[in-house]
Coordinates of C-alpha atoms in Angstrom, one line a residue:
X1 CA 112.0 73.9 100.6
X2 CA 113.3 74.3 104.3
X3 CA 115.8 76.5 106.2
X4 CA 118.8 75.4 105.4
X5 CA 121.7 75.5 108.6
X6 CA 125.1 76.9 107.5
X7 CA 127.5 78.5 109.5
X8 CA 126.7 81.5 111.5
X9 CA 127.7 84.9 113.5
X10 CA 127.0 83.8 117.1
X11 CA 124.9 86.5 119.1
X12 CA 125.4 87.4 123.0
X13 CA 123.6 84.5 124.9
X14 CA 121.3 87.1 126.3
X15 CA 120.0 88.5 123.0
X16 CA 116.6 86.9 123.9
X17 CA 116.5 89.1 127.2
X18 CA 118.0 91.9 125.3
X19 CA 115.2 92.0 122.8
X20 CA 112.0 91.1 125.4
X21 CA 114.1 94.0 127.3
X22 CA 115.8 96.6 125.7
X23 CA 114.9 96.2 121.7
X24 CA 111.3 97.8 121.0
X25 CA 110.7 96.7 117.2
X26 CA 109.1 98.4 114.4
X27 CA 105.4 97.6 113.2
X28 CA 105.5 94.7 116.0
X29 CA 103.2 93.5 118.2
X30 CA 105.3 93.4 121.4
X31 CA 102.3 91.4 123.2
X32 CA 103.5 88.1 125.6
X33 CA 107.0 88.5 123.4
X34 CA 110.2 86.2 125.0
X35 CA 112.8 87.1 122.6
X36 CA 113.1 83.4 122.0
X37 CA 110.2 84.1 119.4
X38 CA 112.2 87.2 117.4
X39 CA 114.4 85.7 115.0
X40 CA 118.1 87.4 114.8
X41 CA 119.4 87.7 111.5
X42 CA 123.1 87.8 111.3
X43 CA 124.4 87.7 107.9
X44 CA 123.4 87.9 104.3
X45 CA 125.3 86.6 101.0
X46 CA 123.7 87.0 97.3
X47 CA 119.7 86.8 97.7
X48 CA 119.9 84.9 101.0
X49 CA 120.3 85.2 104.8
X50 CA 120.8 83.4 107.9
X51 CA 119.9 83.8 111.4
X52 CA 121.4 83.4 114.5
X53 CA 121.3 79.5 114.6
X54 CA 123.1 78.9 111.1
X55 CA 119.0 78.4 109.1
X56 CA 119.7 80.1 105.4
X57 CA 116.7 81.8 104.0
X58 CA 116.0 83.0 99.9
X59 CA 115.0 87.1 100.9
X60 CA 112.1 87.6 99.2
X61 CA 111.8 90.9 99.8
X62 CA 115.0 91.9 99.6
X63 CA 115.4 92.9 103.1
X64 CA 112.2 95.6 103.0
X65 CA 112.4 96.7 98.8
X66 CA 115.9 97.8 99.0
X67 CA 118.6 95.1 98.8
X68 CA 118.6 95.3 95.1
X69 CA 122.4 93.6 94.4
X70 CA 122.0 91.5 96.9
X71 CA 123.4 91.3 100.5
X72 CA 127.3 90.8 100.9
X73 CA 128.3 93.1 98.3
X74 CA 132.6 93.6 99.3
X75 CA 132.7 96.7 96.8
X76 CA 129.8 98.7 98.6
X77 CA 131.7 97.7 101.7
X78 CA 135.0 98.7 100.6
X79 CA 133.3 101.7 99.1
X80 CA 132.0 103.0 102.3
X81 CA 135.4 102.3 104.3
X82 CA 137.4 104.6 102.1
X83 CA 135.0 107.3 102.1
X84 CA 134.9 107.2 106.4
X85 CA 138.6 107.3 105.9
X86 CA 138.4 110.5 103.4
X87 CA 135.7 112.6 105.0
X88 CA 133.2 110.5 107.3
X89 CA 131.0 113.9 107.6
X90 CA 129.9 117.4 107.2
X91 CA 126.4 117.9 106.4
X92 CA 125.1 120.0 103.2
X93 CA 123.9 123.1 105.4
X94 CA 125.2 125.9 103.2
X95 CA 128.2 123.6 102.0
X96 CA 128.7 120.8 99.6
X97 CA 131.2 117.8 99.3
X98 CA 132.3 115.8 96.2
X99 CA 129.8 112.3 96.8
X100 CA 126.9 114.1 97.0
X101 CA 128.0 116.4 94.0
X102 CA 128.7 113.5 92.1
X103 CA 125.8 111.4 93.1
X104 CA 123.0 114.7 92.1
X105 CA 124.9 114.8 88.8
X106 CA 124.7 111.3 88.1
X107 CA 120.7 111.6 89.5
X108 CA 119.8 114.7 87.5
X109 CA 121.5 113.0 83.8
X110 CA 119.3 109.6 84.3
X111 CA 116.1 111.5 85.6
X112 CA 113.4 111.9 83.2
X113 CA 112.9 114.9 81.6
X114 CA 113.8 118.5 83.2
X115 CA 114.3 117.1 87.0
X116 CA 117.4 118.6 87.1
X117 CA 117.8 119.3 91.4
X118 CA 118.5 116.6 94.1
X119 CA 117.3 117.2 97.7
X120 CA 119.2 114.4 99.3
X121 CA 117.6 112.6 102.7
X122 CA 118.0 110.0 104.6
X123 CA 114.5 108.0 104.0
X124 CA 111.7 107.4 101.9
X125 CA 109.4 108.8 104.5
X126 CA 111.3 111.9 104.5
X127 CA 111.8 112.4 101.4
X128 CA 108.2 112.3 101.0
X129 CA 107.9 115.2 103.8
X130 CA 110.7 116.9 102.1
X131 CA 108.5 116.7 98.9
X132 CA 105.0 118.3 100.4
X133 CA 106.5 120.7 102.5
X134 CA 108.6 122.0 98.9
X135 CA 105.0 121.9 97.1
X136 CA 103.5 124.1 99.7
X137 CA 106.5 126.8 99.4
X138 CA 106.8 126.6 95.7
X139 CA 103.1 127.5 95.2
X140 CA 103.0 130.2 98.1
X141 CA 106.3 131.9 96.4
X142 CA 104.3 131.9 92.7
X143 CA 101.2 133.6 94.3
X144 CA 99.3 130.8 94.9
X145 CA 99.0 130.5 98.5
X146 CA 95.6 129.0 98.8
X147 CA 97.1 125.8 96.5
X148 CA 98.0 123.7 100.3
X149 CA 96.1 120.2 99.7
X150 CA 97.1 116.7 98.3
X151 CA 95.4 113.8 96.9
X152 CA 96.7 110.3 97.0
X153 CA 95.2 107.1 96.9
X154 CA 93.4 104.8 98.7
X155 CA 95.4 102.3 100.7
X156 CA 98.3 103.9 99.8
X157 CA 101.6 103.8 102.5
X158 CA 103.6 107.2 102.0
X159 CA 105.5 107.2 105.2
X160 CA 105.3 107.4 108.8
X161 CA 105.7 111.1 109.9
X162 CA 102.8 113.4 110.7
X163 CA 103.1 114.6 106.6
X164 CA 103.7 111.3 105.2
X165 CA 101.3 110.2 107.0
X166 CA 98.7 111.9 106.1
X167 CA 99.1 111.7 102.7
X168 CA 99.2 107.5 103.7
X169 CA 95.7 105.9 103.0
X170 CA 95.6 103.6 105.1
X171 CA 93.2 104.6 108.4
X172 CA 94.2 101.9 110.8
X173 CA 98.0 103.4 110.4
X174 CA 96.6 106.6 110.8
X175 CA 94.2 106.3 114.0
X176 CA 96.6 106.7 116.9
X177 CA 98.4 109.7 116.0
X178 CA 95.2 111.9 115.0
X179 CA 94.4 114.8 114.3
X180 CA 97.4 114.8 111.7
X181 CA 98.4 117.2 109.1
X182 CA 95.0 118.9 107.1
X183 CA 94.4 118.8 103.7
X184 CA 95.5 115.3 102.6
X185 CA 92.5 113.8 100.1
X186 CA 91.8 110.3 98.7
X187 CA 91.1 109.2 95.5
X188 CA 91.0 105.2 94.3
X189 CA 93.7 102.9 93.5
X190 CA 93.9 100.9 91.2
X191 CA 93.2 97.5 92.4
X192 CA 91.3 96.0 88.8
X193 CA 90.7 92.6 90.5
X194 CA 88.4 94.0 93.0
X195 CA 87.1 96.9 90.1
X196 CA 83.0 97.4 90.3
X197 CA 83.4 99.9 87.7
X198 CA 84.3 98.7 83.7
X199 CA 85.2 95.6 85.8
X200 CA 85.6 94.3 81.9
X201 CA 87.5 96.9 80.6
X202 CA 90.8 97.8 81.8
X203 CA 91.0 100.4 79.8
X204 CA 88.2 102.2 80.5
X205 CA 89.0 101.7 84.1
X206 CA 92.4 103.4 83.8
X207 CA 90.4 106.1 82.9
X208 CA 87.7 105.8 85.3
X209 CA 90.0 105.8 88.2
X210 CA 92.3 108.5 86.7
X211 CA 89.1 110.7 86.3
X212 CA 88.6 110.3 90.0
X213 CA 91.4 112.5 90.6
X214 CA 90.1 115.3 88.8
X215 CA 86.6 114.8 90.4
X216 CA 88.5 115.8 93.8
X217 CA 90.0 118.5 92.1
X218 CA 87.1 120.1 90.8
X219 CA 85.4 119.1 93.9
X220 CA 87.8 120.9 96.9
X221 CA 88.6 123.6 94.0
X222 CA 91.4 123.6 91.8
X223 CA 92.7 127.0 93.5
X224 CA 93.3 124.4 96.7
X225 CA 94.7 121.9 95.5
X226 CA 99.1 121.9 94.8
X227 CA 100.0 118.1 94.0
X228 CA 99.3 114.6 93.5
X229 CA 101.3 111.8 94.8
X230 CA 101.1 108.6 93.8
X231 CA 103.1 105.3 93.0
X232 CA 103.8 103.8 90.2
X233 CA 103.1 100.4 91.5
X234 CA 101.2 101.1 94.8
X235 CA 102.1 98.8 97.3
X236 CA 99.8 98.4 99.7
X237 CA 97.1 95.8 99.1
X238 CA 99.4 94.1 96.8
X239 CA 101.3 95.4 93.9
X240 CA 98.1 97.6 92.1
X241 CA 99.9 98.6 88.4
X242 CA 98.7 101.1 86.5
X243 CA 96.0 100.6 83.6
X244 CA 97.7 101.2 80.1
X245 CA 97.2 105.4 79.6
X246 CA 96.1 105.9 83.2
X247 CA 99.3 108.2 84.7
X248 CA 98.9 109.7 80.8
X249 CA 95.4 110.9 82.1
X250 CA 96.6 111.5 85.1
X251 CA 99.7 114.3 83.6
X252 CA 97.2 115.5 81.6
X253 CA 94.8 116.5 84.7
X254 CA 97.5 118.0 86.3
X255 CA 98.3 120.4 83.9
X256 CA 94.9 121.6 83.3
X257 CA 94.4 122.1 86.8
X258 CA 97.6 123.7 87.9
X259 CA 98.8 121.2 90.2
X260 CA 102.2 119.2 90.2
X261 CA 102.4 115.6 90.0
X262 CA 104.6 113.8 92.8
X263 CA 106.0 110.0 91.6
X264 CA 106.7 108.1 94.8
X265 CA 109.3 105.7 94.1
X266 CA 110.8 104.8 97.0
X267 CA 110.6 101.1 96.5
X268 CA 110.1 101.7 92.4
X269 CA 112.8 103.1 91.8
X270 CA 117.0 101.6 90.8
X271 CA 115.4 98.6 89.1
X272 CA 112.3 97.1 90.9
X273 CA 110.1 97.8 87.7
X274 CA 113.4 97.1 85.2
X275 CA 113.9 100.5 85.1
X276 CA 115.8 103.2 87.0
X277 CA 112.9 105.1 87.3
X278 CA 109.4 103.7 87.2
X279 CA 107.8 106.6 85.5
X280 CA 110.2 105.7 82.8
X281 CA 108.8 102.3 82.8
X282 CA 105.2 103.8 82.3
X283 CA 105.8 106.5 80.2
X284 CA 104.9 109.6 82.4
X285 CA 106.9 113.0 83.1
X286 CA 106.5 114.1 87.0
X287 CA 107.4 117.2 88.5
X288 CA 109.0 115.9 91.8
X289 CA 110.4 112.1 92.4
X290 CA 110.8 110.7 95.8
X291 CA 112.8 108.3 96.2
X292 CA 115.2 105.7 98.5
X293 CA 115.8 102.0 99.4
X294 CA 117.1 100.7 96.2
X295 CA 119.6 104.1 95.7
X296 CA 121.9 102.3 98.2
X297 CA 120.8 98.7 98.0
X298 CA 119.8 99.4 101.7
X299 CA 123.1 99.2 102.9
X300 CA 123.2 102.9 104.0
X301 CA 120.4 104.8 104.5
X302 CA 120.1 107.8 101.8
X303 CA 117.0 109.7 100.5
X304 CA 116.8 111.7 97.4
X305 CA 114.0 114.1 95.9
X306 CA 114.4 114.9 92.3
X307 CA 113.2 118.4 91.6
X308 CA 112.4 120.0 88.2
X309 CA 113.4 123.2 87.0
X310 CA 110.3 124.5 86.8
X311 CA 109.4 123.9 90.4
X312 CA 113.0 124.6 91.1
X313 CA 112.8 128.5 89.8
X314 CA 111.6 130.0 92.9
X315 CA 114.7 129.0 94.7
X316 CA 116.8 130.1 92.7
X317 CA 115.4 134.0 92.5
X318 CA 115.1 134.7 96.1
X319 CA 113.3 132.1 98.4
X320 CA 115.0 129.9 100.6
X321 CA 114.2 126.0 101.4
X322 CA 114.3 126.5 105.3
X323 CA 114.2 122.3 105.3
X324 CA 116.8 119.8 105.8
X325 CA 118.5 117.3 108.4
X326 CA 121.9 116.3 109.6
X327 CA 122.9 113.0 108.1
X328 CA 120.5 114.3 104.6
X329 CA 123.3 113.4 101.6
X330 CA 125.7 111.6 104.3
X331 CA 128.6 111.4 102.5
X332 CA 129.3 108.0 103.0
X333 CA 126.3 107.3 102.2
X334 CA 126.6 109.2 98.9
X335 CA 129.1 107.1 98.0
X336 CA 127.6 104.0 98.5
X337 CA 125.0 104.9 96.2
X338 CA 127.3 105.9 93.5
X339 CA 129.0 102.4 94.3
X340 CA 125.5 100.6 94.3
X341 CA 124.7 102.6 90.5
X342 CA 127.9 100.8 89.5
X343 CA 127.0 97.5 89.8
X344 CA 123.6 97.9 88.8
X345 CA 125.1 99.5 85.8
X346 CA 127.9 97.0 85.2
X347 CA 125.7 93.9 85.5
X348 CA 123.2 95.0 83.7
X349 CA 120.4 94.3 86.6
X350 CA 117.6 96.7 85.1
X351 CA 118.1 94.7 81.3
X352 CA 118.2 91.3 83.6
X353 CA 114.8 92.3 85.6
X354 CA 113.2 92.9 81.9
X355 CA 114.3 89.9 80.6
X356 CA 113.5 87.3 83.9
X357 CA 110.0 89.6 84.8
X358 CA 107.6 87.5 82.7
X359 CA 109.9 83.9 83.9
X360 CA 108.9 85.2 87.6
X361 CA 105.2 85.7 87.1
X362 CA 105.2 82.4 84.9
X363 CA 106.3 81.0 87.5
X364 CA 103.9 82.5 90.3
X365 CA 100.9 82.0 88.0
X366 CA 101.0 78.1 88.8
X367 CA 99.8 79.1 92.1
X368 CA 96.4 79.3 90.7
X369 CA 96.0 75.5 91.0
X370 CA 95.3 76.3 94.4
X371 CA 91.9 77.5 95.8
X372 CA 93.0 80.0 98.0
X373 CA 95.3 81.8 95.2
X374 CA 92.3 84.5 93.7
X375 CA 95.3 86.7 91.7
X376 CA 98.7 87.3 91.2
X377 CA 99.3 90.8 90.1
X378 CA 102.6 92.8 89.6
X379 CA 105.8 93.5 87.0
X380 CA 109.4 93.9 86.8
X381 CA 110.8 92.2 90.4
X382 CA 107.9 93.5 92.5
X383 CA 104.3 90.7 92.7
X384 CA 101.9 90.2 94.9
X385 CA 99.7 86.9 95.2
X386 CA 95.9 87.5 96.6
X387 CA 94.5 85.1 98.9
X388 CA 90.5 84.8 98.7
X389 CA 88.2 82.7 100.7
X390 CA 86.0 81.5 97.0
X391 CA 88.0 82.0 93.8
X392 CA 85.0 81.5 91.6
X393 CA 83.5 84.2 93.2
X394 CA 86.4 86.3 94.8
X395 CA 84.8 85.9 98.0
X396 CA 86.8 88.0 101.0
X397 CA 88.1 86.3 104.0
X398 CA 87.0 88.4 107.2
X399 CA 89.2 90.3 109.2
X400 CA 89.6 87.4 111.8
X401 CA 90.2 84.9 109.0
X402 CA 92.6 86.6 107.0
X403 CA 94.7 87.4 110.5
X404 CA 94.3 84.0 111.5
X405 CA 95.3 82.8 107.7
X406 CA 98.3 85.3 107.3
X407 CA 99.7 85.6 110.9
X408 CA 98.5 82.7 112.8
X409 CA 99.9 80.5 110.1
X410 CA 101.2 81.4 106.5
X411 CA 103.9 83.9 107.8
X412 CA 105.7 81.3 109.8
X413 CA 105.4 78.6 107.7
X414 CA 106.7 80.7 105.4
X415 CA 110.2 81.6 107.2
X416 CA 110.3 77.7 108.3
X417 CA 110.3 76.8 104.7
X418 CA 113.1 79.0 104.0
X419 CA 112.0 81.9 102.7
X420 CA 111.4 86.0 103.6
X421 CA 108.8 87.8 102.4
X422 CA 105.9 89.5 103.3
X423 CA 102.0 88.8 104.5
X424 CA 100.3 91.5 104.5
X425 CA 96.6 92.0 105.3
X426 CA 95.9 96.0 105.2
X427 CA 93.7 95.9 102.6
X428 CA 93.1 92.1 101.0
X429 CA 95.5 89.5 102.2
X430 CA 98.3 89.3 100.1
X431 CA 102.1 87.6 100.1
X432 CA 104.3 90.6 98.6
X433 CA 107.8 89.6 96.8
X434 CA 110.3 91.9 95.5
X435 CA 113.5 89.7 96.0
X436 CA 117.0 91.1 95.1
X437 CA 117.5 91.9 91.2
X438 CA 120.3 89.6 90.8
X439 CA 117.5 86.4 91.5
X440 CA 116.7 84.2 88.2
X441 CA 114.8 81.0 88.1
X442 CA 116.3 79.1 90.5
X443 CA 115.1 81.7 93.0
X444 CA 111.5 82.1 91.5
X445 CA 111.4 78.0 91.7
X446 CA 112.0 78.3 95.6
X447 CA 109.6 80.9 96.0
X448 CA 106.7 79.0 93.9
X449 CA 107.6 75.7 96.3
X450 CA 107.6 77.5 99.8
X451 CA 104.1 79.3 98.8
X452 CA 102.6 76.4 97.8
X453 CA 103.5 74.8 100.7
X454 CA 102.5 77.3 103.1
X455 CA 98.8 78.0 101.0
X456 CA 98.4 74.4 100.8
X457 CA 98.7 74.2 104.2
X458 CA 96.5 77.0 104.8
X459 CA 93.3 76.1 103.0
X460 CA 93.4 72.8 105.0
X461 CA 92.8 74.9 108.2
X462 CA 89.9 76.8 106.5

């Protein structure tokens, strides 16, 4: 598999100087950069893209979680347009307008259980911020004031403001911006690949690491302690799911303890796990869902946090939500989610990520004919491949090697075999795919081919 050249949107002849310039980049090394060295994508059709010189590329990652119908969508185009031309917008201080009532409605009917209120946002990060800083009131307006602190999990990415980001387990994203918000805790994920406990028992793992949550509980005292947020597939270190019963165990803590449970499905939710929701797709009831991305396919950016009644109560007796942003439930936005739901709904997308899910990993699984392939892990659209240095033994690269491995090679052979996705070594190193849900096997073929050549390659530099 290689680029493929098709035609293309020409960029300004000095884009190269405009981005070593003028463009400073997320999460990006902007070290000895030229601009020549930054591709520019210009346009995206189905589950592909192309850059600036006309190469075609399968997005395996569906832009960052989010495209979910794929890019070039005319209806969610066409959808936005008419909404600019309607009411392009007025924001939801004190005052409402008919996308974002529609959109909550449609929200609160497919929820699970009793979350019944929509917050809207604009991101995942804030939506995350949104959801602490309502955990913190709701528990100081029931006469709980002491109840300020949160556990979340090891490795764990949450967002990138000073809240989210505390609650985030991962250090090295945390270092640079400390001292951060108090009171975040960490418990562990959920990685069974690398477990030293019931390593032969998933099971009894599930359980283990479920009762590690209650262990900080007990530990900072439960009178401290207001919520819980996790994932239900974390992402960081590659696509941990949860062990049958674990997020059962983990609602049952809760409850004994007086604390809420916080599902962060930002990049879970709108079909990534088959489901709209992925604590429908592992059986669990939380009190607050965060969520974004896949709301609006990414093609507007839109937030929502999903509020239940019981953590609602407080608001509606007396107490005021002093939280809340300009372009929070944009209404063009708003409608390009309800326009997204459509197609999601119409073409069946969370029935097609069902039925292709166990086709995908099938087809990732023949990876482990190669030596540097330790595990691939995942469900619904959303897998992660682990790279190890000895399979017999799971032996860990080293920091240098695994940079060297991911960055000094496999990411860019990678894009120059045609395909998008993502190598990431915060934790183990791992190649992430969540491609758009509309992909079947032709796209899972492509993806198998460009890995292998890129890990083939790889162990040959080892």
């Amino acid at each position: 598999m290689t680029a493929i050249a098709d035609s293309h949107t020409p960029t300004s002849p000095d884009a190269a100087r405009v981005v070593r310039d003028n463009l400073f980049l997320h999460f990006t090394s902007h070290t000895g950069m030229t601009g020549d060295d930054v591709p520019v994508i210009v346009r995206g059709e189905g589950a592909y893209i192309w850059d600036s010189h006309g190469r075609r590329y399968l997005d395996g990652l569906a832009g960052l979680f989010a495209v979910q119908v794929g890019h070039g969508r005319e209806e969610l185009a066409q959808a936005a347009a008419r909404q600019t031309r309607e009411l392009a917008y007025f924001p939801l201080w004190g005052y409402a307008h008919p996308t974002a009532i529609d959109l909550a409605e449609r929200l609160a009917i497919a929820a699970p259980g009793d979350l019944n209120r929509v917050f809207f946002t604009v991101s995942g990060g804030e939506s995350v911020e949104t959801a602490w800083k309502l955990v913190r009131q709701y528990f100081k307006a029931t006469g709980k004031p002491t109840k300020h602190k949160v556990i979340s999990r090891s490795m764990a990415y949450h967002g990138t403001s000073m809240g989210a980001l505390s609650i985030t387990g991962i250090p090295a994203a945390k270092a640079d911006f400390e001292p951060l918000v108090p009171s975040a805790l960490r418990v562990p994920h959920t990685n069974f690949y690398r477990a030293t406990e019931h390593a032969d028992d998933y099971d009894a793992y599930g359980r283990w690491a479920a009762d590690r949550i209650e262990e900080a509980i007990l530990f900072e005292g439960a009178e401290t302690v207001a919520a819980v947020f996790l994932e239900p597939v974390q992402n960081t270190g590659g696509c941990f799911v949860p062990p049958p019963g674990y997020f059962q165990r983990v609602r049952e803590i809760c409850d004994r303890h007086d604390v809420l449970l916080v599902s962060d499905e930002v990049i879970c939710a709108f079909g990534r796990l088959g489901y709209d929701f992925g604590a429908k797709r592992f059986g669990y009831q939380p009190d607050i869902i965060t969520t974004a991305k896949g709301l609006t396919s990414g093609y507007a950016p839109l937030g929502a946090v999903l509020i239940s009644d019981r953590v609602m109560e407080p608001f509606r007796d007396g107490q005021t939500f002093l939280h809340g942003s300009t372009y929070g439930g944009h209404p063009v936005s708003c409608a390009v989610a309800l326009a997204n739901l459509d197609i999601v709904e119409r073409e069946g997308l969370y029935d097609h990520v069902r039925a292709n899910e166990q086709a995908f990993r099938a087809t990732l699984e023949k990876l482990y004919d190669l030596p540097i392939v330790g595990d691939v892990r995942g469900t619904g659209y959303f897998y992660a491949v682990e790279l190890v240095k000895d399979k017999a033994t799971k032996e860990r690269f080293t920091d240098a090697e695994a940079t060297r491995i991911l960055k000094g090679h496999v990411s860019q052979a990678l894009f120059e075999a045609g395909l998008h996705c993502r190598a990431d070594d915060r934790a183990e190193p791992v190649i992430q795919l969540a491609p758009p849900l509309i992909c079947d096997q032709t796209q899972f073929d492509e993806m198998e081919q460009a890995l292998r050549h890129a890990l083939t390659t790889a162990w040959a530099l080892i």
